[in-house]
Short mmCIF file of C-alpha atoms in Angstrom, two decimals:
data_model
loop_
_atom_site.label_atom_id
_atom_site.label_comp_id
_atom_site.label_asym_id
_atom_site.label_seq_id
_atom_site.Cartn_x
_atom_site.Cartn_y
_atom_site.Cartn_z
CA UNK A 1 0.00 0.00 0.00
CA UNK A 2 1.18 3.57 -0.71
CA UNK A 3 2.43 4.97 2.63
CA UNK A 4 1.15 8.46 1.86
CA UNK A 5 -2.33 7.24 2.82
CA UNK A 6 -1.38 6.64 6.44
CA UNK A 7 0.13 8.88 9.12
CA UNK A 8 0.58 8.13 12.84
CA UNK A 9 -1.80 9.91 15.18
CA UNK A 10 0.18 11.36 18.09
CA UNK A 11 -1.24 13.47 20.86
CA UNK A 12 1.71 15.86 20.69
CA UNK A 13 1.21 16.31 16.97
CA UNK A 14 -2.49 16.82 17.47
CA UNK A 15 -1.96 19.63 19.93
CA UNK A 16 0.64 21.29 17.72
CA UNK A 17 -1.51 21.19 14.61
CA UNK A 18 -4.72 22.38 16.27
CA UNK A 19 -4.86 25.93 17.55
CA UNK A 20 -5.62 26.91 21.15
CA UNK A 21 -5.80 30.22 22.97
CA UNK A 22 -3.83 29.98 26.20
CA UNK A 23 -5.76 31.17 29.24
CA UNK A 24 -8.77 32.54 27.36
CA UNK A 25 -12.12 30.89 27.95
CA UNK A 26 -14.87 30.90 25.37
CA UNK A 27 -16.88 33.45 27.36
CA UNK A 28 -14.08 35.98 27.84
CA UNK A 29 -15.43 39.43 26.98
CA UNK A 30 -12.63 41.53 28.42
CA UNK A 31 -10.01 41.29 25.65
CA UNK A 32 -10.61 43.97 23.00
CA UNK A 33 -10.93 42.70 19.41
CA UNK A 34 -7.82 43.12 17.34
CA UNK A 35 -9.51 42.90 13.96
CA UNK A 36 -12.52 44.62 12.38
CA UNK A 37 -15.76 43.08 13.65
CA UNK A 38 -18.48 44.92 11.73
CA UNK A 39 -21.12 42.54 10.40
CA UNK A 40 -22.51 42.75 6.90
CA UNK A 41 -24.96 40.01 5.90
CA UNK A 42 -23.49 37.72 3.27
CA UNK A 43 -19.95 39.11 3.54
CA UNK A 44 -17.32 36.95 5.23
CA UNK A 45 -13.74 37.74 6.15
CA UNK A 46 -11.28 34.80 6.02
CA UNK A 47 -11.62 32.71 9.18
CA UNK A 48 -7.87 32.85 9.80
CA UNK A 49 -8.29 36.56 10.45
CA UNK A 50 -10.00 35.66 13.75
CA UNK A 51 -8.38 32.30 14.55
CA UNK A 52 -6.92 31.98 18.04
CA UNK A 53 -8.27 35.34 19.25
CA UNK A 54 -10.34 34.56 22.30
CA UNK A 55 -12.43 37.68 22.79
CA UNK A 56 -16.11 36.76 22.63
CA UNK A 57 -16.85 38.57 19.36
CA UNK A 58 -13.68 37.37 17.65
CA UNK A 59 -14.55 33.77 18.46
CA UNK A 60 -18.01 34.18 16.97
CA UNK A 61 -16.59 35.89 13.87
CA UNK A 62 -14.21 32.96 13.47
CA UNK A 63 -17.05 30.45 13.80
CA UNK A 64 -19.18 32.34 11.28
CA UNK A 65 -16.43 32.50 8.64
CA UNK A 66 -15.15 28.97 9.34
CA UNK A 67 -18.68 27.59 8.95
CA UNK A 68 -19.18 29.50 5.70
CA UNK A 69 -15.93 28.05 4.40
CA UNK A 70 -16.20 24.42 5.49
CA UNK A 71 -19.77 23.48 6.50
CA UNK A 72 -21.22 20.97 4.04
CA UNK A 73 -24.50 22.91 3.75
CA UNK A 74 -23.04 26.41 4.24
CA UNK A 75 -25.69 27.98 1.98
CA UNK A 76 -28.45 26.74 4.32
CA UNK A 77 -27.14 28.62 7.39
CA UNK A 78 -29.10 31.72 8.37
CA UNK A 79 -26.49 34.49 8.54
CA UNK A 80 -26.93 36.22 11.91
CA UNK A 81 -25.01 39.15 13.38
CA UNK A 82 -22.50 37.62 15.84
CA UNK A 83 -23.06 40.54 18.19
CA UNK A 84 -26.77 39.67 18.45
CA UNK A 85 -26.11 36.37 20.28
CA UNK A 86 -24.49 36.62 23.71
CA UNK A 87 -22.62 33.34 24.08
CA UNK A 88 -20.03 31.76 21.80
CA UNK A 89 -21.54 28.27 22.10
CA UNK A 90 -25.07 29.68 21.69
CA UNK A 91 -23.96 31.30 18.43
CA UNK A 92 -22.23 28.14 17.22
CA UNK A 93 -25.37 26.10 17.87
CA UNK A 94 -27.19 28.26 15.27
CA UNK A 95 -24.56 27.78 12.56
CA UNK A 96 -26.20 24.79 10.90
CA UNK A 97 -28.96 23.92 8.49
CA UNK A 98 -32.56 23.86 9.68
CA UNK A 99 -33.67 21.56 6.85
CA UNK A 100 -35.34 18.19 7.49
CA UNK A 101 -34.88 14.72 6.03
CA UNK A 102 -37.65 12.92 4.12
CA UNK A 103 -38.90 11.42 7.39
CA UNK A 104 -39.04 14.81 9.12
CA UNK A 105 -35.92 14.41 11.25
CA UNK A 106 -33.32 17.16 11.49
CA UNK A 107 -30.96 17.01 8.52
CA UNK A 108 -28.07 17.90 10.84
CA UNK A 109 -28.46 16.29 14.24
CA UNK A 110 -24.71 16.00 14.83
CA UNK A 111 -23.56 19.57 15.51
CA UNK A 112 -21.78 20.05 18.85
CA UNK A 113 -18.75 21.31 20.77
CA UNK A 114 -16.83 20.27 23.85
CA UNK A 115 -13.76 21.30 25.89
CA UNK A 116 -10.60 20.40 23.97
CA UNK A 117 -9.06 18.64 26.98
CA UNK A 118 -12.06 16.32 27.25
CA UNK A 119 -12.07 15.60 23.51
CA UNK A 120 -8.41 14.57 23.56
CA UNK A 121 -8.88 12.43 26.65
CA UNK A 122 -11.89 10.66 25.17
CA UNK A 123 -10.35 9.80 21.82
CA UNK A 124 -6.84 8.92 22.94
CA UNK A 125 -7.73 6.87 26.01
CA UNK A 126 -11.37 5.92 25.41
CA UNK A 127 -12.20 7.58 28.73
CA UNK A 128 -15.72 8.90 29.33
CA UNK A 129 -17.75 9.99 32.35
CA UNK A 130 -19.93 7.25 33.73
CA UNK A 131 -20.49 4.44 36.22
CA UNK A 132 -19.07 1.42 34.40
CA UNK A 133 -22.23 0.34 32.63
CA UNK A 134 -23.79 1.44 29.35
CA UNK A 135 -27.53 1.53 28.83
CA UNK A 136 -30.19 1.82 26.18
CA UNK A 137 -33.34 3.90 26.46
CA UNK A 138 -35.93 1.77 24.67
CA UNK A 139 -38.80 4.07 25.58
CA UNK A 140 -38.18 7.65 26.70
CA UNK A 141 -41.66 8.64 27.93
CA UNK A 142 -43.78 7.01 30.66
CA UNK A 143 -43.85 4.13 31.13
CA UNK A 144 -40.13 4.40 30.35
CA UNK A 145 -37.84 1.47 29.62
CA UNK A 146 -34.13 1.90 30.31
CA UNK A 147 -31.93 -1.20 30.27
CA UNK A 148 -28.27 -1.93 30.95
CA UNK A 149 -26.78 -2.82 27.57
CA UNK A 150 -23.35 -3.99 28.75
CA UNK A 151 -20.80 -3.33 31.46
CA UNK A 152 -17.16 -2.25 31.24
CA UNK A 153 -14.58 -4.75 32.58
CA UNK A 154 -12.87 -3.91 35.84
CA UNK A 155 -15.35 -1.24 36.93
CA UNK A 156 -17.37 -0.82 40.12
CA UNK A 157 -20.51 -1.75 38.19
CA UNK A 158 -19.06 -5.19 37.48
CA UNK A 159 -17.95 -5.59 41.10
CA UNK A 160 -21.50 -4.74 42.19
CA UNK A 161 -22.86 -7.44 39.87
CA UNK A 162 -24.67 -5.18 37.41
CA UNK A 163 -25.59 -7.13 34.27
CA UNK A 164 -26.95 -6.60 30.80
CA UNK A 165 -30.73 -6.60 30.79
CA UNK A 166 -31.23 -5.11 34.24
CA UNK A 167 -33.89 -2.41 34.00
CA UNK A 168 -33.28 0.93 35.73
CA UNK A 169 -36.50 1.63 37.63
CA UNK A 170 -35.36 4.31 40.11
CA UNK A 171 -32.49 6.76 40.55
CA UNK A 172 -31.98 8.63 43.82
CA UNK A 173 -35.59 7.99 44.77
CA UNK A 174 -37.03 9.22 41.44
CA UNK A 175 -39.31 6.80 39.60
CA UNK A 176 -37.61 6.35 36.21
CA UNK A 177 -40.54 4.43 34.76
CA UNK A 178 -43.47 6.68 35.63
CA UNK A 179 -42.32 10.14 36.83
CA UNK A 180 -43.92 12.85 34.68
CA UNK A 181 -42.69 16.23 35.95
CA UNK A 182 -39.92 18.33 34.48
CA UNK A 183 -38.07 18.25 37.80
CA UNK A 184 -38.13 14.44 37.76
CA UNK A 185 -36.95 14.28 34.16
CA UNK A 186 -34.10 16.67 34.99
CA UNK A 187 -33.13 14.48 37.92
CA UNK A 188 -33.17 11.33 35.79
CA UNK A 189 -31.02 12.97 33.11
CA UNK A 190 -28.59 14.29 35.72
CA UNK A 191 -28.16 10.77 37.09
CA UNK A 192 -27.88 9.00 33.75
CA UNK A 193 -25.59 11.62 32.20
CA UNK A 194 -23.19 12.64 35.02
CA UNK A 195 -21.22 15.84 34.41
CA UNK A 196 -18.56 15.40 37.08
CA UNK A 197 -16.72 12.66 38.94
CA UNK A 198 -17.26 11.64 42.54
CA UNK A 199 -21.05 11.87 42.57
CA UNK A 200 -22.82 8.96 44.25
CA UNK A 201 -26.05 7.76 42.66
CA UNK A 202 -28.47 5.19 44.01
CA UNK A 203 -29.76 2.96 41.22
CA UNK A 204 -32.63 0.54 41.71
CA UNK A 205 -32.62 -2.20 39.08
CA UNK A 206 -35.24 -4.81 38.21
CA UNK A 207 -33.41 -8.01 37.43
CA UNK A 208 -33.78 -9.98 34.21
CA UNK A 209 -36.75 -12.32 34.04
CA UNK A 210 -38.19 -11.51 37.47
CA UNK A 211 -39.75 -8.80 39.59
CA UNK A 212 -36.82 -8.85 42.01
CA UNK A 213 -35.28 -5.41 42.55
CA UNK A 214 -31.80 -4.54 43.72
CA UNK A 215 -30.37 -1.19 44.79
CA UNK A 216 -26.76 -0.44 43.89
CA UNK A 217 -24.89 2.74 44.81
CA UNK A 218 -22.28 3.77 42.22
CA UNK A 219 -19.95 6.75 42.01
CA UNK A 220 -19.38 8.62 38.75
CA UNK A 221 -15.82 8.42 37.42
CA UNK A 222 -13.77 8.64 34.27
CA UNK A 223 -14.30 5.19 32.79
CA UNK A 224 -11.87 3.76 30.25
CA UNK A 225 -14.13 1.94 27.83
CA UNK A 226 -13.08 -1.30 26.19
CA UNK A 227 -13.73 -0.89 22.44
CA UNK A 228 -13.30 -4.56 21.49
CA UNK A 229 -14.82 -7.28 23.67
CA UNK A 230 -15.96 -10.92 23.66
CA UNK A 231 -13.66 -12.14 20.89
CA UNK A 232 -14.57 -15.81 20.42
CA UNK A 233 -15.31 -18.60 17.99
CA UNK A 234 -18.31 -20.88 17.69
CA UNK A 235 -17.96 -24.37 16.21
CA UNK A 236 -20.60 -25.42 13.68
CA UNK A 237 -20.95 -28.38 11.32
CA UNK A 238 -19.95 -26.10 8.44
CA UNK A 239 -16.93 -24.46 10.02
CA UNK A 240 -15.88 -22.10 12.78
CA UNK A 241 -17.67 -18.75 13.14
CA UNK A 242 -15.89 -15.78 14.68
CA UNK A 243 -17.62 -13.22 16.88
CA UNK A 244 -16.47 -9.93 18.34
CA UNK A 245 -18.21 -7.01 20.01
CA UNK A 246 -16.88 -3.75 18.53
CA UNK A 247 -18.01 -0.70 20.48
CA UNK A 248 -15.98 2.30 19.31
CA UNK A 249 -13.60 3.38 16.53
CA UNK A 250 -11.26 5.13 19.00
CA UNK A 251 -7.48 5.08 19.31
CA UNK A 252 -7.17 2.05 21.64
CA UNK A 253 -9.38 -0.01 19.32
CA UNK A 254 -6.71 -0.30 16.63
CA UNK A 255 -4.44 -2.54 18.70
CA UNK A 256 -7.38 -4.55 20.01
CA UNK A 257 -8.73 -5.15 16.49
CA UNK A 258 -5.23 -6.11 15.34
CA UNK A 259 -4.99 -8.72 18.10
CA UNK A 260 -8.57 -9.94 17.56
CA UNK A 261 -8.10 -10.54 13.83
CA UNK A 262 -4.76 -12.27 14.38
CA UNK A 263 -6.54 -14.61 16.79
CA UNK A 264 -9.48 -15.23 14.45
CA UNK A 265 -7.14 -15.84 11.50
CA UNK A 266 -5.37 -18.45 13.61
CA UNK A 267 -8.70 -20.15 14.26
CA UNK A 268 -9.43 -20.42 10.50
CA UNK A 269 -12.90 -18.95 10.83
CA UNK A 270 -15.11 -19.39 7.79
CA UNK A 271 -17.55 -16.62 8.75
CA UNK A 272 -17.55 -13.57 11.04
CA UNK A 273 -20.22 -11.85 13.11
CA UNK A 274 -19.30 -8.30 14.19
CA UNK A 275 -21.55 -6.96 16.91
CA UNK A 276 -21.74 -3.20 16.23
CA UNK A 277 -25.17 -2.61 17.74
CA UNK A 278 -23.78 0.10 20.07
CA UNK A 279 -20.93 1.42 17.92
CA UNK A 280 -21.59 5.10 17.19
CA UNK A 281 -18.49 5.62 15.05
CA UNK A 282 -15.13 7.34 15.38
CA UNK A 283 -12.11 7.38 13.12
CA UNK A 284 -12.99 6.78 9.48
CA UNK A 285 -9.52 5.41 8.75
CA UNK A 286 -10.15 2.63 11.27
CA UNK A 287 -13.31 1.64 9.39
CA UNK A 288 -11.17 1.39 6.25
CA UNK A 289 -8.71 -0.83 8.13
CA UNK A 290 -11.51 -3.04 9.44
CA UNK A 291 -12.93 -3.42 5.94
CA UNK A 292 -9.56 -4.72 4.77
CA UNK A 293 -9.17 -7.10 7.73
CA UNK A 294 -12.57 -8.61 6.97
CA UNK A 295 -12.40 -8.92 3.17
CA UNK A 296 -8.66 -9.13 2.49
CA UNK A 297 -6.59 -8.03 -0.47
CA UNK A 298 -8.30 -10.20 -3.10
CA UNK A 299 -11.62 -8.46 -2.48
CA UNK A 300 -10.35 -4.93 -1.85
CA UNK A 301 -7.29 -4.40 -4.04
CA UNK A 302 -7.41 -1.26 -6.19
CA UNK A 303 -10.80 -0.30 -4.74
CA UNK A 304 -11.98 2.86 -3.05
CA UNK A 305 -13.26 2.47 0.50
CA UNK A 306 -14.68 5.98 0.47
CA UNK A 307 -14.38 9.04 -1.75
CA UNK A 308 -14.74 12.17 0.37
CA UNK A 309 -16.96 15.02 -0.84
CA UNK A 310 -16.84 18.53 0.65
CA UNK A 311 -19.09 21.48 -0.16
CA UNK A 312 -19.28 22.85 -3.69
CA UNK A 313 -16.58 25.45 -3.00
CA UNK A 314 -14.04 22.63 -2.91
CA UNK A 315 -14.71 20.12 -5.71
CA UNK A 316 -11.09 18.99 -5.89
CA UNK A 317 -9.42 20.20 -2.70
CA UNK A 318 -9.72 19.36 0.96
CA UNK A 319 -10.51 22.72 2.63
CA UNK A 320 -9.06 21.54 5.95
CA UNK A 321 -5.67 20.31 4.75
CA UNK A 322 -5.37 22.17 1.44
CA UNK A 323 -4.41 18.94 -0.32
CA UNK A 324 -5.90 17.59 -3.52
CA UNK A 325 -8.75 15.17 -2.80
CA UNK A 326 -7.60 11.56 -2.98
CA UNK A 327 -9.97 8.69 -2.15
CA UNK A 328 -9.57 6.52 0.92
CA UNK A 329 -8.45 3.00 0.00
CA UNK A 330 -9.10 -0.08 2.08
CA UNK A 331 -6.16 0.43 4.45
CA UNK A 332 -3.92 -2.63 4.87
CA UNK A 333 -1.38 -1.13 7.30
CA UNK A 334 -1.26 -0.33 10.98
CA UNK A 335 -1.63 3.43 11.46
CA UNK A 336 -0.58 3.87 15.08
CA UNK A 337 -3.51 5.86 16.46
CA UNK A 338 -2.20 4.93 19.92
CA UNK A 339 1.58 5.56 19.98
CA UNK A 340 1.97 3.23 22.99
CA UNK A 341 0.39 0.23 21.26
CA UNK A 342 3.74 -1.48 20.73
CA UNK A 343 3.19 -1.95 16.99
CA UNK A 344 5.00 0.18 14.45
CA UNK A 345 3.05 2.27 11.99
CA UNK A 346 3.19 0.58 8.59
CA UNK A 347 3.04 -2.97 9.93
CA UNK A 348 0.81 -5.17 7.73
CA UNK A 349 -2.66 -5.88 9.08
CA UNK A 350 -4.02 -9.42 9.42
CA UNK A 351 -7.00 -10.33 7.24
CA UNK A 352 -9.57 -13.11 7.14
CA UNK A 353 -10.17 -12.98 3.36
CA UNK A 354 -13.86 -13.67 3.83
CA UNK A 355 -16.59 -13.63 1.20
CA UNK A 356 -19.23 -12.17 3.53
CA UNK A 357 -19.69 -10.60 6.95
CA UNK A 358 -22.63 -10.50 9.37
CA UNK A 359 -23.03 -7.15 11.15
CA UNK A 360 -25.39 -6.75 14.12
CA UNK A 361 -27.02 -3.32 14.09
CA UNK A 362 -29.40 -1.01 15.97
CA UNK A 363 -30.17 2.71 15.90
CA UNK A 364 -26.90 3.20 17.78
CA UNK A 365 -24.91 1.85 14.81
CA UNK A 366 -23.78 5.12 13.32
CA UNK A 367 -21.36 7.09 11.15
CA UNK A 368 -18.00 5.29 10.82
CA UNK A 369 -19.85 2.02 11.50
CA UNK A 370 -22.20 2.79 8.63
CA UNK A 371 -19.18 3.73 6.51
CA UNK A 372 -17.91 0.17 7.03
CA UNK A 373 -21.21 -1.22 5.77
CA UNK A 374 -21.24 1.13 2.80
CA UNK A 375 -17.56 0.61 1.96
CA UNK A 376 -17.93 -3.17 1.92
CA UNK A 377 -21.13 -2.90 -0.13
CA UNK A 378 -19.09 -1.02 -2.72
CA UNK A 379 -17.06 -4.12 -3.56
CA UNK A 380 -18.14 -5.14 -7.10
CA UNK A 381 -20.54 -8.07 -7.35
CA UNK A 382 -18.04 -9.79 -9.60
CA UNK A 383 -15.82 -10.32 -6.56
CA UNK A 384 -18.67 -12.04 -4.73
CA UNK A 385 -18.54 -10.26 -1.35
CA UNK A 386 -21.77 -9.95 0.68
CA UNK A 387 -22.81 -7.83 3.67
CA UNK A 388 -25.63 -9.24 5.84
CA UNK A 389 -27.08 -7.11 8.62
CA UNK A 390 -29.06 -8.55 11.50
CA UNK A 391 -30.99 -6.26 13.86
CA UNK A 392 -32.48 -2.82 13.33
CA UNK A 393 -32.16 0.29 11.22
CA UNK A 394 -28.85 2.15 11.61
CA UNK A 395 -28.83 5.82 12.59
CA UNK A 396 -28.31 7.36 9.14
CA UNK A 397 -25.18 9.52 9.19
CA UNK A 398 -23.16 9.53 5.96
CA UNK A 399 -21.36 12.68 7.17
CA UNK A 400 -18.27 13.58 9.11
CA UNK A 401 -15.92 16.32 10.26
CA UNK A 402 -12.47 17.33 11.33
CA UNK A 403 -12.54 18.28 15.03
CA UNK A 404 -11.23 21.87 15.15
CA UNK A 405 -9.91 23.60 18.24
CA UNK A 406 -10.16 27.30 18.99
CA UNK A 407 -9.63 28.89 22.39
CA UNK A 408 -9.70 25.61 24.33
CA UNK A 409 -12.98 24.45 22.77
CA UNK A 410 -13.20 21.82 20.03
CA UNK A 411 -15.95 22.33 17.47
CA UNK A 412 -17.60 19.61 15.42
CA UNK A 413 -19.53 20.72 12.35
CA UNK A 414 -20.48 18.58 9.36
CA UNK A 415 -17.89 19.14 6.63
CA UNK A 416 -18.00 16.16 4.31
CA UNK A 417 -19.93 13.20 3.09
CA UNK A 418 -18.63 10.21 1.18
CA UNK A 419 -19.41 7.59 -1.45
CA UNK A 420 -18.13 4.04 -1.84
CA UNK A 421 -16.40 2.41 -4.81
CA UNK A 422 -19.77 2.14 -6.60
CA UNK A 423 -20.40 5.86 -6.11
CA UNK A 424 -23.14 5.34 -3.49
CA UNK A 425 -23.40 7.28 -0.25
CA UNK A 426 -26.99 8.43 0.23
CA UNK A 427 -28.14 6.67 3.39
CA UNK A 428 -29.36 9.56 5.56
CA UNK A 429 -32.29 7.33 6.60
CA UNK A 430 -29.91 4.53 7.57
CA UNK A 431 -29.40 0.92 6.47
CA UNK A 432 -31.98 -1.69 7.46
CA UNK A 433 -32.51 -5.43 6.97
CA UNK A 434 -34.60 -6.31 3.95
CA UNK A 435 -37.67 -7.24 6.08
CA UNK A 436 -37.56 -4.15 8.31
CA UNK A 437 -41.06 -2.67 8.75
CA UNK A 438 -40.90 -0.23 11.68
CA UNK A 439 -41.56 3.49 11.40
CA UNK A 440 -41.96 5.88 8.48
CA UNK A 441 -38.32 5.87 7.42
CA UNK A 442 -37.08 4.90 3.97
CA UNK A 443 -33.77 3.21 4.74
CA UNK A 444 -31.45 1.48 2.30
CA UNK A 445 -32.44 -2.20 2.33
CA UNK A 446 -29.68 -4.74 2.90
CA UNK A 447 -29.75 -8.52 2.91
CA UNK A 448 -30.54 -9.70 6.44
CA UNK A 449 -33.14 -10.03 9.20
CA UNK A 450 -35.00 -7.54 11.41
CA UNK A 451 -34.42 -8.68 14.99
CA UNK A 452 -34.98 -6.70 18.20
CA UNK A 453 -32.25 -6.13 20.75
CA UNK A 454 -32.49 -9.02 23.21
CA UNK A 455 -31.82 -7.92 26.80
CA UNK A 456 -32.50 -11.37 28.26
CA UNK A 457 -29.11 -12.73 27.16
CA UNK A 458 -25.54 -11.51 27.40
CA UNK A 459 -23.83 -10.24 24.27
CA UNK A 460 -21.93 -13.03 22.55
CA UNK A 461 -24.30 -15.70 23.88
CA UNK A 462 -25.37 -17.88 20.94
CA UNK A 463 -28.93 -17.80 22.32
CA UNK A 464 -29.06 -13.99 22.15
CA UNK A 465 -31.63 -13.16 19.46
CA UNK A 466 -29.45 -11.24 16.99
CA UNK A 467 -26.44 -13.56 17.21
CA UNK A 468 -28.71 -16.60 17.02
CA UNK A 469 -30.46 -15.19 13.93
CA UNK A 470 -27.08 -14.62 12.26
CA UNK A 471 -26.03 -18.21 12.91
CA UNK A 472 -29.35 -19.56 11.64
CA UNK A 473 -29.28 -17.36 8.53
CA UNK A 474 -25.77 -18.60 7.84
CA UNK A 475 -26.95 -22.21 7.83
CA UNK A 476 -30.42 -21.88 6.30
CA UNK A 477 -30.58 -18.52 4.49
CA UNK A 478 -33.85 -17.74 6.27
CA UNK A 479 -34.90 -15.21 8.90
CA UNK A 480 -37.08 -15.56 11.98
CA UNK A 481 -40.36 -13.63 11.97
CA UNK A 482 -39.47 -9.91 12.12
CA UNK A 483 -39.52 -8.41 15.60
CA UNK A 484 -39.84 -4.72 16.38
CA UNK A 485 -36.51 -2.94 16.20
CA UNK A 486 -37.86 0.58 16.65
CA UNK A 487 -36.40 1.20 20.11
CA UNK A 488 -34.97 4.68 20.48
CA UNK A 489 -31.28 5.40 20.28
CA UNK A 490 -29.77 4.97 23.69
CA UNK A 491 -27.45 7.82 24.61
CA UNK A 492 -29.57 10.95 24.18
CA UNK A 493 -33.08 10.43 23.04
CA UNK A 494 -36.25 12.32 22.38
CA UNK A 495 -39.67 10.78 22.03
CA UNK A 496 -41.96 12.67 19.67
CA UNK A 497 -45.02 11.07 21.26
CA UNK A 498 -44.13 12.30 24.74
CA UNK A 499 -45.78 15.24 26.42
CA UNK A 500 -43.57 18.22 27.28
CA UNK A 501 -41.69 17.47 30.47
CA UNK A 502 -42.13 13.71 30.19
CA UNK A 503 -39.36 12.61 27.84
CA UNK A 504 -35.77 11.92 28.76
CA UNK A 505 -33.86 14.12 26.33
CA UNK A 506 -30.29 14.82 27.36
CA UNK A 507 -28.23 16.71 24.77
CA UNK A 508 -24.76 16.82 26.27
CA UNK A 509 -21.71 16.38 24.08
CA UNK A 510 -21.06 12.77 25.12
CA UNK A 511 -24.15 11.74 23.18
CA UNK A 512 -23.11 13.19 19.85
CA UNK A 513 -19.48 12.20 20.31
CA UNK A 514 -20.61 8.58 20.34
CA UNK A 515 -22.31 8.96 16.95
CA UNK A 516 -19.72 10.39 14.61
CA UNK A 517 -17.27 9.95 11.80
CA UNK A 518 -13.99 11.64 12.57
CA UNK A 519 -10.96 12.66 10.59
CA UNK A 520 -8.05 14.74 11.79
CA UNK A 521 -5.44 16.85 10.00
CA UNK A 522 -2.98 14.06 10.78
CA UNK A 523 -4.72 11.96 8.13
CA UNK A 524 -4.18 14.84 5.73
CA UNK A 525 -2.40 12.81 3.07
CA UNK A 526 -5.40 10.52 2.78
CA UNK A 527 -7.37 13.41 1.35
#
């Protein structure tokens, strides 16, 4: 593979390439502007004129010009006077399209910002604020249904015995299932989405398959999430089937995927089930690596994994890096996202050389995870590769961004979309199994079976409904009767049927961070 497609991702390089304003917070209004700040509708100074200047108005002028330059739908932003909006983040939140998709959802539901220090910590270490268990909100309005989806190894939640499928019925004395006041909803959100460490929360769980309840007190902490779990094989009469749970395309995942595929290759698996039901995305380059490790060189050689498309101001040039646009290949080399992984950048990746892959999906399967599905579906039919999805409709995010730092805040705004080797990339309504029937969406139909998330079994258990359906489809080519897969996405949700004040609807940055496709200037030569 041509080495210009891959560059190591180092924290020190990241901080040197991204700009920060030392000591100036995003709400600093005391520093006088050093550049002209008069606003004229439709006229934009170059964003670099305001970059790194942390006075309130200069930050907003930078955001306005930067959005006009790089936002994918820049011509759909309402141009507002920066001085008319008090806060920097409040102004940024308005710098996006207000258009809707065919189903009536927001066209851009992925626009957010966060402190730069927290962004770097999250992506480099996989660390997030939490209790050691993840959860899914199946129903956001009364009677609510919130279930533990899986736990993180080595955390207090595991020590306390918390398990997948336990239903959260009470937090700190607030009835999670039935409470219907705004104060109660705020309390539930505050407990489920902690904003600081060291806060004790009393959870009452209803155990799987019974009415028994158990109260567990947990303390919020920075939790290092395990992106790759439950790597195993299952013996069948027609060969060994590999399984792995892939939760996040973050920096630590590269080494774990490398080790997992080396193990599976050594087991001579004839098929693979990748459980991505809770994988919201991350680094696009890692999706391109994973595509290669699944399909191998015979299926991916000389093919595009994804061709990146920016707004119409930049038909041939990447506006972030300034380089000529060059398509992403299926990447066959180790990149070195985590410099402490012990593997040198450029080392060849293992591959299984499979002819198909089974991917388990839900509404939490998003962005870079969808890019994997789309990239593999771009392999020509003449090469005989097949993607089978088992589960529910994916979230529908064929878009991505370069995280950009200014004055100690990192901003995430949609800057590109992409198409696969066949030139396809329009899946804003998501991918769904061919027999999916829930909702009013019009997803892209893919070979596979609609199966609901099964909270009565652990992930990786061959009796768990999605995994079991994949194994049965592999042997018989048939699906079980479709089950409802319309459960809401499980990090921040809103329920359109809920009355005001009833629906859990947290909108903190952690939610959107888990559902994204990320590139950085360090991948600049891949553009």
